[in-house]
PDB file of C-alpha atoms in Angstrom:
ATOM      1  CA  MET A1006     -17.717  10.774 -30.258  1.00 78.00           C
ATOM      2  CA  SER A1007     -18.871  13.553 -32.831  1.00 81.00           C
ATOM      3  CA  THR A1008     -21.742  15.534 -33.135  1.00 95.00           C
ATOM      4  CA  LEU A1009     -23.366  17.019 -36.625  1.00 98.00           C
ATOM      5  CA  VAL A1010     -23.985  21.253 -36.113  1.00 98.00           C
ATOM      6  CA  PHE A1011     -25.611  23.252 -38.947  1.00 98.00           C
ATOM      7  CA  VAL A1012     -23.496  26.131 -40.064  1.00 98.00           C
ATOM      8  CA  TYR A1013     -25.017  28.707 -42.122  1.00 98.00           C
ATOM      9  CA  GLY A1014     -22.286  31.901 -41.514  1.00 98.00           C
ATOM     10  CA  THR A1015     -19.217  32.652 -41.110  1.00 97.00           C
ATOM     11  CA  LEU A1016     -18.278  29.202 -40.011  1.00 98.00           C
ATOM     12  CA  LYS A1017     -18.792  28.157 -43.198  1.00 98.00           C
ATOM     13  CA  GLN A1018     -16.202  27.289 -45.901  1.00 97.00           C
ATOM     14  CA  GLY A1019     -13.694  30.220 -47.363  1.00 97.00           C
ATOM     15  CA  PHE A1020     -15.532  32.623 -44.667  1.00 97.00           C
ATOM     16  CA  PRO A1021     -13.774  34.175 -41.986  1.00 96.00           C
ATOM     17  CA  ASN A1022     -13.981  32.117 -39.213  1.00 96.00           C
ATOM     18  CA  PHE A1023     -13.844  29.293 -40.667  1.00 97.00           C
ATOM     19  CA  HIS A1024     -10.218  29.505 -38.865  1.00 95.00           C
ATOM     20  CA  ARG A1025     -11.912  28.542 -35.203  1.00 95.00           C
ATOM     21  CA  ASN A1026     -14.146  25.607 -37.115  1.00 97.00           C
ATOM     22  CA  PRO A1027     -12.704  22.074 -36.300  1.00 96.00           C
ATOM     23  CA  GLY A1028     -15.475  19.798 -37.234  1.00 97.00           C
ATOM     24  CA  ARG A1029     -15.061  17.551 -40.549  1.00 98.00           C
ATOM     25  CA  ARG A1030     -17.454  18.935 -42.902  1.00 98.00           C
ATOM     26  CA  ILE A1031     -19.541  15.868 -44.390  1.00 97.00           C
ATOM     27  CA  GLY A1032     -19.410  16.593 -48.026  1.00 92.00           C
ATOM     28  CA  GLY A1033     -22.791  18.940 -49.925  1.00 93.00           C
ATOM     29  CA  VAL A1034     -24.816  21.261 -49.465  1.00 95.00           C
ATOM     30  CA  TYR A1035     -27.949  22.013 -46.679  1.00 98.00           C
ATOM     31  CA  ARG A1036     -30.282  24.083 -46.048  1.00 98.00           C
ATOM     32  CA  THR A1037     -32.576  25.165 -42.915  1.00 98.00           C
ATOM     33  CA  ARG A1038     -35.696  22.047 -43.594  1.00 98.00           C
ATOM     34  CA  GLN A1039     -37.960  25.536 -42.234  1.00 98.00           C
ATOM     35  CA  ARG A1040     -37.434  29.123 -43.583  1.00 98.00           C
ATOM     36  CA  LEU A1041     -35.993  31.571 -41.108  1.00 98.00           C
ATOM     37  CA  PRO A1042     -34.774  34.635 -40.777  1.00 98.00           C
ATOM     38  CA  LEU A1043     -31.739  35.873 -42.051  1.00 98.00           C
ATOM     39  CA  TYR A1044     -30.066  39.216 -41.011  1.00 98.00           C
ATOM     40  CA  VAL A1045     -26.421  40.054 -41.213  1.00 97.00           C
ATOM     41  CA  ALA A1046     -25.950  42.712 -38.796  1.00 95.00           C
ATOM     42  CA  GLY A1047     -23.971  45.977 -37.504  1.00 93.00           C
ATOM     43  CA  LEU A1048     -22.600  45.357 -33.458  1.00 88.00           C
ATOM     44  CA  PRO A1049     -20.159  47.776 -31.581  1.00 88.00           C
ATOM     45  CA  ASP A1050     -18.228  45.191 -31.674  1.00 88.00           C
ATOM     46  CA  GLU A1051     -18.951  43.425 -34.822  1.00 89.00           C
ATOM     47  CA  ALA A1052     -19.897  43.844 -38.618  1.00 92.00           C
ATOM     48  CA  CYS A1053     -21.506  41.812 -40.915  1.00 94.00           C
ATOM     49  CA  ALA A1054     -22.503  39.283 -38.377  1.00 95.00           C
ATOM     50  CA  PRO A1055     -24.514  36.177 -40.230  1.00 97.00           C
ATOM     51  CA  TRP A1056     -28.171  36.045 -38.014  1.00 97.00           C
ATOM     52  CA  LEU A1057     -30.558  32.779 -38.149  1.00 98.00           C
ATOM     53  CA  VAL A1058     -33.746  34.022 -36.011  1.00 98.00           C
ATOM     54  CA  HIS A1059     -35.292  31.023 -34.880  1.00 98.00           C
ATOM     55  CA  GLN A1060     -39.215  32.547 -35.541  1.00 98.00           C
ATOM     56  CA  PRO A1061     -40.324  29.670 -38.131  1.00 97.00           C
ATOM     57  CA  GLY A1062     -41.989  29.506 -41.275  1.00 97.00           C
ATOM     58  CA  GLN A1063     -40.328  33.341 -41.507  1.00 97.00           C
ATOM     59  CA  GLY A1064     -37.149  34.218 -44.125  1.00 98.00           C
ATOM     60  CA  PHE A1065     -36.240  30.791 -46.635  1.00 98.00           C
ATOM     61  CA  GLN A1066     -34.303  27.336 -46.519  1.00 98.00           C
ATOM     62  CA  VAL A1067     -31.314  28.495 -45.840  1.00 98.00           C
ATOM     63  CA  PRO A1068     -28.006  27.368 -46.860  1.00 98.00           C
ATOM     64  CA  GLY A1069     -24.993  26.157 -45.235  1.00 98.00           C
ATOM     65  CA  GLU A1070     -23.538  23.239 -44.034  1.00 98.00           C
ATOM     66  CA  LEU A1071     -22.862  20.347 -42.251  1.00 98.00           C
ATOM     67  CA  TYR A1072     -19.932  19.375 -39.882  1.00 98.00           C
ATOM     68  CA  GLU A1073     -19.400  16.267 -37.624  1.00 98.00           C
ATOM     69  CA  MET A1074     -17.461  18.567 -34.261  1.00 97.00           C
ATOM     70  CA  PRO A1075     -15.802  16.467 -31.678  1.00 96.00           C
ATOM     71  CA  ASP A1076     -18.134  16.565 -28.641  1.00 96.00           C
ATOM     72  CA  GLU A1077     -14.473  18.230 -27.324  1.00 97.00           C
ATOM     73  CA  ALA A1078     -14.614  21.141 -29.616  1.00 96.00           C
ATOM     74  CA  MET A1079     -18.161  21.699 -28.030  1.00 97.00           C
ATOM     75  CA  PRO A1080     -17.986  24.566 -25.440  1.00 97.00           C
ATOM     76  CA  GLY A1081     -14.736  25.828 -27.508  1.00 96.00           C
ATOM     77  CA  LEU A1082     -17.451  27.019 -29.899  1.00 97.00           C
ATOM     78  CA  ASP A1083     -20.219  27.927 -27.256  1.00 98.00           C
ATOM     79  CA  ALA A1084     -17.560  30.248 -25.997  1.00 97.00           C
ATOM     80  CA  PHE A1085     -16.911  31.949 -29.503  1.00 96.00           C
ATOM     81  CA  GLU A1086     -21.004  32.259 -30.069  1.00 96.00           C
ATOM     82  CA  GLU A1087     -21.653  34.218 -26.762  1.00 96.00           C
ATOM     83  CA  ALA A1088     -24.322  30.749 -26.066  1.00 97.00           C
ATOM     84  CA  GLY A1089     -26.858  31.277 -23.603  1.00 91.00           C
ATOM     85  CA  LEU A1090     -25.796  34.542 -22.807  1.00 94.00           C
ATOM     86  CA  PRO A1091     -28.236  37.277 -23.044  1.00 92.00           C
ATOM     87  CA  TRP A1092     -26.832  39.149 -27.000  1.00 92.00           C
ATOM     88  CA  GLY A1093     -25.469  35.808 -27.674  1.00 95.00           C
ATOM     89  CA  TYR A1094     -26.522  33.138 -29.784  1.00 97.00           C
ATOM     90  CA  GLU A1095     -28.682  29.627 -29.205  1.00 97.00           C
ATOM     91  CA  ARG A1096     -28.400  26.347 -29.800  1.00 98.00           C
ATOM     92  CA  LEU A1097     -30.331  24.613 -30.369  1.00 98.00           C
ATOM     93  CA  ARG A1098     -31.696  21.002 -33.194  1.00 98.00           C
ATOM     94  CA  ILE A1099     -33.505  22.400 -36.342  1.00 98.00           C
ATOM     95  CA  GLU A1100     -33.341  19.878 -39.299  1.00 98.00           C
ATOM     96  CA  VAL A1101     -31.899  20.089 -42.561  1.00 98.00           C
ATOM     97  CA  GLU A1102     -31.561  18.745 -45.579  1.00 98.00           C
ATOM     98  CA  ALA A1103     -29.516  17.943 -48.705  1.00 97.00           C
ATOM     99  CA  VAL A1104     -30.150  20.577 -51.519  1.00 97.00           C
ATOM    100  CA  ASP A1105     -30.311  18.012 -54.170  1.00 96.00           C
ATOM    101  CA  ASP A1106     -31.619  15.157 -51.538  1.00 95.00           C
ATOM    102  CA  PRO A1107     -34.546  17.344 -49.786  1.00 92.00           C
ATOM    103  CA  SER A1108     -36.127  13.543 -47.934  1.00 95.00           C
ATOM    104  CA  GLU A1109     -32.379  13.130 -46.691  1.00 94.00           C
ATOM    105  CA  VAL A1110     -33.022  14.874 -43.414  1.00 97.00           C
ATOM    106  CA  VAL A1111     -30.331  14.573 -39.981  1.00 97.00           C
ATOM    107  CA  THR A1112     -30.823  16.887 -36.676  1.00 98.00           C
ATOM    108  CA  ALA A1113     -28.311  18.988 -35.478  1.00 98.00           C
ATOM    109  CA  TRP A1114     -26.671  21.603 -33.849  1.00 98.00           C
ATOM    110  CA  ALA A1115     -27.112  24.806 -34.911  1.00 98.00           C
ATOM    111  CA  TYR A1116     -26.822  28.929 -33.339  1.00 98.00           C
ATOM    112  CA  LEU A1117     -29.825  30.823 -34.388  1.00 98.00           C
ATOM    113  CA  LYS A1118     -30.616  33.948 -32.418  1.00 97.00           C
ATOM    114  CA  ARG A1119     -33.862  34.977 -30.763  1.00 97.00           C
ATOM    115  CA  PRO A1120     -36.636  36.727 -31.729  1.00 97.00           C
ATOM    116  CA  GLN A1121     -36.786  39.744 -28.712  1.00 95.00           C
ATOM    117  CA  GLN A1122     -33.324  40.428 -29.874  1.00 95.00           C
ATOM    118  CA  LEU A1123     -34.138  42.142 -33.153  1.00 94.00           C
ATOM    119  CA  SER A1124     -34.626  44.869 -31.806  1.00 92.00           C
ATOM    120  CA  ALA A1125     -31.381  45.825 -30.063  1.00 87.00           C
ATOM    121  CA  CYS A1126     -29.916  45.749 -32.960  1.00 90.00           C
ATOM    122  CA  PRO A1127     -28.001  49.174 -34.283  1.00 91.00           C
ATOM    123  CA  THR A1128     -28.180  47.883 -37.547  1.00 93.00           C
ATOM    124  CA  LEU A1129     -30.099  44.976 -39.652  1.00 95.00           C
ATOM    125  CA  GLN A1130     -29.717  44.245 -43.079  1.00 96.00           C
ATOM    126  CA  GLY A1131     -31.910  41.673 -44.409  1.00 97.00           C
ATOM    127  CA  PRO A1132     -33.480  38.525 -44.765  1.00 97.00           C
ATOM    128  CA  PHE A1133     -31.068  37.311 -47.434  1.00 98.00           C
ATOM    129  CA  GLU A1134     -31.709  34.090 -48.521  1.00 98.00           C
ATOM    130  CA  ALA A1135     -27.976  33.261 -47.566  1.00 98.00           C
ATOM    131  CA  TYR A1136     -24.673  34.161 -46.276  1.00 98.00           C
ATOM    132  CA  THR A1137     -22.670  35.082 -49.058  1.00 97.00           C
ATOM    133  CA  PRO A1138     -18.446  36.136 -50.081  1.00 97.00           C
ATOM    134  CA  ALA A1139     -20.212  39.453 -50.855  1.00 96.00           C
ATOM    135  CA  LEU A1140     -22.109  39.233 -47.945  1.00 96.00           C
ATOM    136  CA  ALA A1141     -19.555  38.725 -45.900  1.00 96.00           C
ATOM    137  CA  ALA A1142     -16.583  41.097 -47.885  1.00 94.00           C
ATOM    138  CA  GLY A1143     -16.684  43.979 -44.594  1.00 89.00           C
ATOM    139  CA  TYR A1144     -17.170  41.492 -41.718  1.00 93.00           C
ATOM    140  CA  TRP A1145     -14.839  42.135 -38.571  1.00 87.00           C
ATOM    141  CA  LEU A1146     -15.066  41.622 -34.567  1.00 88.00           C
ATOM    142  CA  GLN A1147     -13.411  43.687 -32.651  1.00 79.00           C
ATOM    143  CA  GLY A1148     -10.393  42.088 -30.308  1.00 67.00           C
ATOM    144  CA  ALA A1149     -10.450  38.749 -32.494  1.00 59.00           C
ATOM    145  CA  THR A1150      -7.475  36.994 -33.318  1.00 52.00           C
ATOM    146  CA  PRO A1151      -6.733  33.845 -35.652  1.00 50.00           C
TER     147      PRO A1151
END
């Protein structure tokens, strides 16, 4: 079995944590159906981290990639994203649409931050329209291994 996962940040192809993405990419570019704010956070143990915040109606329709993720890979992704921890991401189901054909809408999991986490972030930039290679250029994660 597999699960659809929408990635918008470091897990995208060509980005710093793509090696942690065990999924099979579904062709094309997708974007969030709702507008959501995308920030770049600077944290004590991570720099240039993309934060898509669960504040529907704010920000932009953020582009990303859609992956079929093996079900057995989901616990590892949850652990990497620190899902469920007070400082981690929250895995939520969101609607995404194909950029080339907005009538093609699918529901996928995505890792989002809670709005109340914004105030605890030491440095925050954005919101941005997309997480680009220029924004990811200074990305680092303390203790990360390939």
